[in-house]
Every structure is written in structure tokens, then in C-alpha cells.
Amino acid sequence: MYEERASRLSGAVVWTHTPSPRADALPVLPDGCMDLLWNEDELLVAGPDTRAHLPEGPAARWSGIRLYPGTAPALLGVPARELLDRRVPLAELWPAREVRRLSGRIAAAPHPASALEALALERAEPPGLALRTLVSALAAGRSVASTADELGLGARQLHRRSLAAFGYGPKTLARILRLQRALALARSGVPYARSAAGSGYADQAHLSRDVREFTGLTLGELLSGQGRRGPDAPDGSP
């Protein structure tokens, strides 16, 4: 069972996943975010995904905090592109002694997800205005060119900053946020064709192609429960 709540850290989401004995592992969908994770007494980082991630190994309880898009690199001390499509131990990024101390603190906490949130509140910076403007503009379906103009950046400069902040360029981020927007509409009961049109797709077939590319599933398979729901979008947009 997957549960989430809004974090006290602006734009972040605190979540837990407890496996059901009869449930198959479900893919985690690309969402533009990075997560700090706790599993089996280990702190890990989930880098930005460009495709659905299927958890490996035996079923286990996971806790995490999903950070607002683009904010994790400042916390972790590495550009997002170095963690693209990866799950890595935090000890590979931070001093091992510090990670051991933090791991002991979280292991001793009654609720690991809340302990992760407390850690993020101590060390992470809330998203700044420029970052929120960028993510909100792309989530709302505005073009990369108009978004760059709004931020006073050139196309190349925006691309470099996006690689560092998100792990990929702004066009890929826009596609991922558009997909999340369409899936949110479809899950709320909006017909597939209207979900596609309302999210900026040319038609339902265009949406279906993106679903297949990013998740490896058909739209029907994804929405029937064979894929874990994506996180709530930044500012509730997608």
C-alpha cells in the first residue's frame, strides 16, 4: 500500500510503501523529482528517472521524501545528471561517518518517513522563485522557448541549468510533466481523449505513445493499477 502526504518542506511529499503479500511490484513512474529513501536500514537516493523504475529484490517497506523538482542537487552536493536513472547509497555522496550517524537516527525513529522529513528540513533549501517559475511554466504546458524568455535565459543556458537541476533538458522535463498531468486527469475519470487534449497532446494516440515510451505499459494497463500512481505534481499542476 502506498500512502503520501504533503511535507512541511515546501513542495516536497513524504511517503511510505508497504508491500501487500499478494501484490506484484509496481513500477515507479518518471515525475521530474528525486527522492531520499530509507530501506532495510540504509539511506539511498533515487535519481531522476527517464523511464519507469521497477524495484528489485524481495518485497520490503520503503519510506521516502520526494523533493520538489530541481532542489535535490543542492542538498546532495552533486548535479542531477550524475544520478540519472540510478538508485545509489547516500554513503557514495556524503561522508560515510555522517551517513552512519543519520542512519542510526532514522532507525531509532518510530516513523522513518517523518525522520527523513526532519533531515530534509534541516538541510534542504525550499525551491526558489526562478525554479518554481520554470517548473510551473512547463507543467502548465508553456513552450520551452517562452519559458526561457520568461526567465531571461538563452536556450543553451536553460538546457545547461536543467541538466544540473533535473538530470535532463527542459524538453524532457516538459514531456514528463505533461504525462503526469494527463494521467492525473484520466485517473479522476476524464475520458482518455479529453485527458490528452487537456494536457497538450495532439490526440489520444500521442498520449498512448508517450505512456508506452516512459512506462513500458499501455495506457489501459497503467490506469488499471499495473503501475503505481505518480506523485502529485508540483503546485498540483499536472
Coordinates of N, CA and C in Angstrom, one line a residue, residues 68-238:
Y68 N 11.0 18.6 -4.2 CA 10.5 19.4 -5.4 C 11.5 19.4 -6.5
P69 N 11.0 19.3 -7.8 CA 11.9 19.1 -8.9 C 13.0 20.2 -8.9
G70 N 14.3 19.7 -9.0 CA 15.4 20.7 -9.1 C 16.1 21.0 -7.8
T71 N 15.5 20.6 -6.7 CA 16.0 21.1 -5.4 C 17.0 20.1 -4.8
A72 N 17.0 18.8 -5.2 CA 17.8 17.8 -4.6 C 19.3 18.0 -4.8
P73 N 19.8 18.5 -6.0 CA 21.2 18.6 -6.2 C 21.9 19.5 -5.2
A74 N 21.3 20.6 -4.7 CA 21.9 21.4 -3.7 C 22.0 20.7 -2.4
L75 N 21.0 19.9 -2.1 CA 21.1 19.1 -0.8 C 22.2 18.0 -0.9
L76 N 22.2 17.3 -2.0 CA 23.1 16.2 -2.1 C 24.6 16.6 -2.5
G77 N 24.7 17.7 -3.1 CA 26.1 18.2 -3.5 C 26.6 17.6 -4.8
V78 N 25.7 17.1 -5.6 CA 26.0 16.6 -7.0 C 25.0 17.0 -8.0
P79 N 25.4 17.2 -9.2 CA 24.3 17.6 -10.2 C 23.5 16.4 -10.5
A80 N 22.2 16.7 -10.9 CA 21.2 15.6 -11.1 C 21.6 14.7 -12.2
R81 N 22.3 15.2 -13.2 CA 22.7 14.3 -14.4 C 23.6 13.2 -13.9
E82 N 24.3 13.3 -12.8 CA 25.2 12.2 -12.4 C 24.4 11.0 -11.7
L83 N 23.1 11.3 -11.4 CA 22.3 10.3 -10.8 C 21.1 9.8 -11.7
L84 N 21.2 10.2 -13.0 CA 20.1 9.9 -13.9 C 19.8 8.4 -14.0
D85 N 18.6 8.0 -13.7 CA 18.1 6.6 -13.8 C 18.9 5.7 -12.8
R86 N 19.3 6.2 -11.7 CA 20.1 5.4 -10.7 C 19.5 5.5 -9.3
R87 N 19.7 4.4 -8.6 CA 19.5 4.4 -7.1 C 20.8 4.1 -6.5
V88 N 21.3 5.1 -5.6 CA 22.6 4.9 -5.1 C 22.6 5.1 -3.6
P89 N 23.4 4.4 -2.8 CA 23.5 4.7 -1.4 C 24.0 6.1 -1.1
L90 N 23.4 6.7 -0.1 CA 23.8 8.1 0.3 C 25.3 8.2 0.7
A91 N 25.8 7.0 1.1 CA 27.2 7.0 1.6 C 28.2 7.2 0.4
E92 N 27.7 7.0 -0.8 CA 28.5 7.3 -2.0 C 28.6 8.8 -2.3
L93 N 27.7 9.6 -1.7 CA 27.7 11.0 -1.9 C 28.1 11.8 -0.7
W94 N 27.9 11.4 0.5 CA 28.2 12.0 1.7 C 29.2 11.2 2.5
P95 N 30.0 11.8 3.4 CA 30.9 11.1 4.2 C 30.3 9.9 4.9
A96 N 30.9 8.8 4.9 CA 30.4 7.5 5.5 C 30.0 7.7 7.0
R97 N 30.9 8.4 7.7 CA 30.6 8.6 9.1 C 29.3 9.3 9.4
E98 N 29.1 10.4 8.6 CA 27.9 11.2 8.7 C 26.7 10.3 8.3
V99 N 26.8 9.5 7.3 CA 25.6 8.7 6.9 C 25.3 7.7 8.0
R100 N 26.4 7.1 8.6 CA 26.1 6.1 9.7 C 25.4 6.8 10.8
R101 N 25.8 8.0 11.1 CA 25.1 8.7 12.2 C 23.6 9.0 11.9
L102 N 23.4 9.4 10.7 CA 22.0 9.7 10.2 C 21.2 8.4 10.2
S103 N 21.8 7.3 9.7 CA 21.1 6.1 9.6 C 20.7 5.6 11.0
G104 N 21.5 5.7 12.0 CA 21.2 5.3 13.3 C 20.0 6.2 13.9
R105 N 20.0 7.4 13.5 CA 18.9 8.3 14.0 C 17.6 7.9 13.4
I106 N 17.6 7.6 12.1 CA 16.4 7.2 11.4 C 15.9 5.8 11.9
A107 N 16.9 4.9 12.0 CA 16.5 3.6 12.5 C 15.8 3.6 13.9
A108 N 16.2 4.6 14.7 CA 15.7 4.7 16.0 C 14.4 5.4 16.1
A109 N 14.0 6.0 15.0 CA 12.8 6.8 15.0 C 11.5 5.9 14.8
P110 N 10.4 6.3 15.5 CA 9.2 5.4 15.3 C 8.6 5.5 13.9
H111 N 8.9 6.6 13.2 CA 8.3 6.7 11.9 C 9.5 7.2 11.0
P112 N 10.1 6.3 10.2 CA 11.3 6.7 9.4 C 10.9 7.8 8.4
A113 N 9.7 7.8 7.8 CA 9.4 8.8 6.8 C 9.4 10.2 7.5
S114 N 8.9 10.3 8.7 CA 9.0 11.6 9.4 C 10.4 12.0 9.8
A115 N 11.2 11.0 10.1 CA 12.6 11.3 10.3 C 13.3 11.8 9.1
L116 N 13.0 11.2 7.9 CA 13.6 11.7 6.7 C 13.1 13.1 6.4
E117 N 11.9 13.4 6.7 CA 11.4 14.8 6.5 C 12.2 15.8 7.4
A118 N 12.4 15.4 8.7 CA 13.2 16.2 9.6 C 14.6 16.5 9.1
L119 N 15.2 15.4 8.5 CA 16.5 15.6 7.9 C 16.5 16.6 6.8
A120 N 15.5 16.5 5.9 CA 15.4 17.4 4.8 C 15.1 18.8 5.2
L121 N 14.3 19.0 6.3 CA 14.0 20.3 6.8 C 15.3 21.0 7.3
E122 N 16.2 20.2 7.9 CA 17.4 20.7 8.5 C 18.4 21.1 7.4
R123 N 18.4 20.5 6.2 CA 19.5 20.6 5.3 C 19.1 21.1 3.9
A124 N 17.8 21.0 3.5 CA 17.4 21.3 2.2 C 16.9 22.8 2.1
E125 N 17.1 23.4 1.0 CA 16.5 24.7 0.8 C 15.2 24.6 0.0
P126 N 14.2 25.4 0.4 CA 12.9 25.4 -0.4 C 13.2 25.9 -1.8
P127 N 12.4 25.5 -2.7 CA 12.6 25.9 -4.1 C 12.5 27.5 -4.3
G128 N 13.4 28.0 -5.0 CA 13.4 29.5 -5.2 C 12.4 29.9 -6.3
L129 N 12.2 31.2 -6.4 CA 11.2 31.7 -7.4 C 11.5 31.3 -8.8
A130 N 12.8 31.4 -9.2 CA 13.1 31.0 -10.6 C 12.8 29.5 -10.9
L131 N 13.2 28.7 -10.0 CA 12.9 27.2 -10.1 C 11.4 27.0 -10.2
R132 N 10.7 27.6 -9.3 CA 9.2 27.4 -9.3 C 8.6 27.9 -10.6
T133 N 9.1 29.0 -11.1 CA 8.6 29.6 -12.3 C 8.9 28.6 -13.5
L134 N 10.1 28.1 -13.5 CA 10.4 27.1 -14.6 C 9.5 25.9 -14.6
V135 N 9.4 25.3 -13.4 CA 8.7 24.0 -13.3 C 7.2 24.3 -13.6
S136 N 6.7 25.4 -13.0 CA 5.2 25.7 -13.1 C 4.9 26.0 -14.6
A137 N 5.8 26.7 -15.3 CA 5.5 27.1 -16.7 C 5.5 25.8 -17.5
L138 N 6.5 24.9 -17.4 CA 6.5 23.7 -18.2 C 5.3 22.8 -17.8
A139 N 5.0 22.7 -16.5 CA 3.9 21.9 -16.1 C 2.5 22.4 -16.6
A140 N 2.4 23.7 -16.8 CA 1.2 24.3 -17.4 C 1.2 24.2 -18.9
G141 N 2.2 23.6 -19.5 CA 2.2 23.4 -21.0 C 2.8 24.5 -21.8
R142 N 3.5 25.5 -21.2 CA 4.1 26.5 -22.0 C 5.3 26.0 -22.6
S143 N 5.7 26.5 -23.7 CA 6.8 26.0 -24.5 C 8.1 26.3 -23.8
V144 N 9.2 25.6 -24.2 CA 10.5 25.8 -23.6 C 11.0 27.2 -24.0
A145 N 10.8 27.6 -25.2 CA 11.2 28.9 -25.7 C 10.6 30.0 -24.9
S146 N 9.3 30.0 -24.7 CA 8.6 31.0 -24.0 C 9.1 31.0 -22.5
T147 N 9.3 29.8 -22.0 CA 9.7 29.7 -20.6 C 11.1 30.3 -20.4
A148 N 12.0 30.0 -21.4 CA 13.4 30.6 -21.3 C 13.3 32.1 -21.4
D149 N 12.4 32.7 -22.3 CA 12.3 34.1 -22.4 C 11.8 34.7 -21.0
E150 N 10.8 34.0 -20.4 CA 10.2 34.5 -19.2 C 11.3 34.6 -18.1
L151 N 12.3 33.6 -18.1 CA 13.3 33.6 -17.1 C 14.5 34.5 -17.5
G152 N 14.5 35.0 -18.7 CA 15.6 35.8 -19.2 C 16.8 35.0 -19.5
L153 N 16.6 33.8 -20.0 CA 17.7 32.9 -20.3 C 17.8 32.6 -21.8
G154 N 18.9 32.2 -22.3 CA 19.0 31.7 -23.6 C 18.7 30.2 -23.6
A155 N 18.5 29.6 -24.8 CA 18.1 28.2 -24.8 C 19.2 27.3 -24.3
R156 N 20.5 27.6 -24.7 CA 21.6 26.8 -24.2 C 21.8 26.9 -22.7
Q157 N 21.7 28.1 -22.2 CA 21.8 28.3 -20.8 C 20.7 27.6 -20.0
L158 N 19.5 27.6 -20.5 CA 18.4 26.9 -19.8 C 18.7 25.4 -19.8
H159 N 19.2 24.9 -21.0 CA 19.5 23.5 -21.1 C 20.6 23.1 -20.1
R160 N 21.6 23.8 -20.0 CA 22.7 23.5 -19.0 C 22.2 23.5 -17.6
R161 N 21.4 24.5 -17.2 CA 20.9 24.6 -15.9 C 19.9 23.4 -15.6
S162 N 19.2 23.0 -16.6 CA 18.2 21.9 -16.5 C 18.9 20.6 -16.3
L163 N 20.0 20.4 -17.0 CA 20.8 19.1 -16.8 C 21.3 19.0 -15.4
A164 N 21.8 20.1 -14.8 CA 22.3 20.1 -13.4 C 21.1 19.9 -12.4
A165 N 20.0 20.6 -12.7 CA 18.9 20.6 -11.7 C 18.0 19.3 -11.8
F166 N 17.7 18.9 -13.0 CA 16.7 17.8 -13.2 C 17.3 16.5 -13.8
G167 N 18.6 16.6 -14.4 CA 19.2 15.4 -14.9 C 19.0 15.3 -16.4
Y168 N 18.1 16.1 -17.0 CA 17.8 16.1 -18.4 C 17.4 17.5 -18.8
G169 N 17.2 17.7 -20.1 CA 16.9 19.0 -20.6 C 15.4 19.4 -20.4
P170 N 15.1 20.7 -20.6 CA 13.8 21.2 -20.3 C 12.7 20.5 -21.2
K171 N 13.0 20.1 -22.4 CA 12.0 19.4 -23.2 C 11.6 18.1 -22.7
T172 N 12.6 17.3 -22.1 CA 12.2 16.0 -21.5 C 11.4 16.3 -20.2
L173 N 11.8 17.3 -19.4 CA 11.0 17.6 -18.2 C 9.6 18.0 -18.6
A174 N 9.4 18.8 -19.7 CA 8.1 19.2 -20.1 C 7.3 18.0 -20.5
R175 N 7.9 17.0 -21.2 CA 7.2 15.8 -21.6 C 6.7 15.0 -20.4
I176 N 7.6 14.8 -19.4 CA 7.3 14.1 -18.2 C 6.2 14.7 -17.4
L177 N 6.2 16.1 -17.2 CA 5.2 16.8 -16.5 C 3.9 16.7 -17.3
R178 N 3.9 16.8 -18.6 CA 2.7 16.7 -19.4 C 2.1 15.3 -19.2
L179 N 2.9 14.2 -19.2 CA 2.4 12.9 -19.0 C 1.7 12.8 -17.6
Q180 N 2.3 13.3 -16.6 CA 1.8 13.3 -15.2 C 0.4 14.1 -15.2
R181 N 0.4 15.2 -15.9 CA -0.9 16.0 -16.0 C -2.0 15.1 -16.6
A182 N -1.7 14.5 -17.7 CA -2.7 13.7 -18.4 C -3.1 12.5 -17.6
L183 N -2.2 11.8 -16.9 CA -2.6 10.7 -16.0 C -3.5 11.1 -14.9
A184 N -3.2 12.3 -14.3 CA -4.0 12.8 -13.2 C -5.4 13.1 -13.7
L185 N -5.6 13.6 -14.9 CA -6.9 13.8 -15.4 C -7.6 12.5 -15.6
A186 N -6.9 11.5 -16.3 CA -7.5 10.3 -16.6 C -7.9 9.5 -15.3
R187 N -7.1 9.6 -14.3 CA -7.4 8.9 -13.0 C -8.6 9.5 -12.3
S188 N -8.9 10.8 -12.6 CA -10.0 11.5 -12.0 C -11.3 11.2 -12.7
G189 N -11.3 10.4 -13.8 CA -12.5 10.0 -14.5 C -12.7 10.7 -15.9
V190 N -11.7 11.6 -16.2 CA -11.9 12.3 -17.5 C -11.5 11.3 -18.6
P191 N -12.3 11.2 -19.7 CA -12.1 10.2 -20.8 C -10.7 10.5 -21.3
Y192 N -10.1 9.4 -21.8 CA -8.7 9.4 -22.3 C -8.5 10.5 -23.4
A193 N -9.4 10.6 -24.3 CA -9.2 11.6 -25.4 C -9.2 13.0 -24.8
R194 N -10.1 13.3 -23.9 CA -10.2 14.6 -23.3 C -9.0 14.9 -22.4
S195 N -8.5 13.8 -21.7 CA -7.3 14.0 -20.9 C -6.1 14.3 -21.7
A196 N -6.0 13.7 -22.9 CA -4.9 14.0 -23.8 C -5.0 15.5 -24.3
A197 N -6.2 15.9 -24.8 CA -6.3 17.2 -25.3 C -6.1 18.3 -24.2
G198 N -6.6 18.0 -23.0 CA -6.5 18.9 -21.9 C -5.0 19.1 -21.4
S199 N -4.1 18.2 -21.8 CA -2.8 18.2 -21.3 C -1.8 18.6 -22.4
G200 N -2.3 18.9 -23.6 CA -1.4 19.4 -24.6 C -1.0 18.4 -25.6
Y201 N -1.6 17.2 -25.6 CA -1.2 16.2 -26.6 C -2.0 16.5 -27.9
A202 N -1.5 16.0 -29.0 CA -2.2 16.2 -30.3 C -3.5 15.4 -30.3
D203 N -3.4 14.2 -29.7 CA -4.6 13.3 -29.7 C -4.3 12.2 -28.7
Q204 N -5.3 11.2 -28.5 CA -5.1 10.1 -27.6 C -4.0 9.2 -28.0
A205 N -3.8 9.0 -29.3 CA -2.7 8.2 -29.8 C -1.3 8.8 -29.3
H206 N -1.2 10.1 -29.4 CA 0.0 10.8 -29.0 C 0.3 10.5 -27.5
L207 N -0.7 10.6 -26.6 CA -0.6 10.3 -25.2 C -0.2 8.8 -25.1
S208 N -0.8 7.9 -25.8 CA -0.5 6.5 -25.6 C 0.9 6.2 -26.0
R209 N 1.5 6.9 -27.0 CA 2.9 6.6 -27.3 C 3.8 7.1 -26.2
D210 N 3.5 8.2 -25.6 CA 4.3 8.7 -24.5 C 4.2 7.8 -23.3
V211 N 3.0 7.3 -23.0 CA 2.9 6.3 -21.9 C 3.7 5.1 -22.2
R212 N 3.7 4.5 -23.4 CA 4.5 3.4 -23.7 C 6.0 3.6 -23.6
E213 N 6.4 4.8 -24.1 CA 7.8 5.2 -24.1 C 8.3 5.3 -22.6
F214 N 7.6 6.0 -21.8 CA 8.1 6.3 -20.4 C 7.8 5.2 -19.4
T215 N 6.8 4.3 -19.7 CA 6.5 3.4 -18.7 C 6.6 1.9 -19.1
G216 N 6.6 1.7 -20.4 CA 6.6 0.3 -20.9 C 5.2 -0.4 -20.8
L217 N 4.2 0.4 -20.5 CA 2.8 -0.2 -20.4 C 1.9 0.5 -21.4
T218 N 0.8 -0.1 -21.6 CA -0.3 0.7 -22.3 C -1.0 1.6 -21.4
L219 N -1.7 2.5 -21.9 CA -2.5 3.5 -21.0 C -3.5 2.7 -20.2
G220 N -4.2 1.7 -20.8 CA -5.1 0.9 -20.0 C -4.5 0.1 -18.9
E221 N -3.3 -0.5 -19.2 CA -2.6 -1.2 -18.1 C -2.2 -0.3 -17.0
L222 N -1.7 0.8 -17.3 CA -1.2 1.8 -16.3 C -2.3 2.2 -15.4
L223 N -3.4 2.6 -16.0 CA -4.5 3.1 -15.2 C -5.4 2.0 -14.5
S224 N -5.2 0.8 -14.9 CA -5.9 -0.3 -14.2 C -5.2 -0.8 -12.9
G225 N -4.1 -0.1 -12.6 CA -3.4 -0.5 -11.4 C -2.1 -1.2 -11.6
Q226 N -1.7 -1.4 -12.8 CA -0.4 -2.2 -13.0 C 0.8 -1.2 -12.9
G227 N 0.6 0.0 -12.7 CA 1.7 1.0 -12.5 C 1.3 1.8 -11.3
R228 N 2.2 2.1 -10.4 CA 2.0 2.9 -9.2 C 1.6 4.3 -9.7
R229 N 0.7 5.0 -9.0 CA 0.3 6.3 -9.4 C 1.5 7.2 -9.2
G230 N 1.7 8.2 -10.1 CA 2.8 9.1 -10.0 C 2.5 10.1 -8.8
P231 N 3.5 10.8 -8.4 CA 3.3 11.8 -7.3 C 2.4 12.9 -7.7
D232 N 1.9 13.5 -6.8 CA 1.1 14.8 -7.1 C 2.1 15.8 -7.7
A233 N 1.6 16.5 -8.7 CA 2.5 17.3 -9.4 C 2.9 18.6 -8.6
P234 N 4.0 19.2 -9.0 CA 4.3 20.5 -8.3 C 3.2 21.5 -8.4
D235 N 2.8 22.0 -7.3 CA 1.7 23.0 -7.2 C 0.4 22.4 -7.7
G236 N 0.3 21.1 -7.8 CA -0.9 20.5 -8.2 C -1.2 20.6 -9.7
S237 N -0.2 21.0 -10.5 CA -0.4 21.3 -11.9 C -0.7 20.1 -12.8
P238 N 0.3 19.1 -13.0 CA 0.0 18.0 -13.9 C -0.9 17.0 -13.3

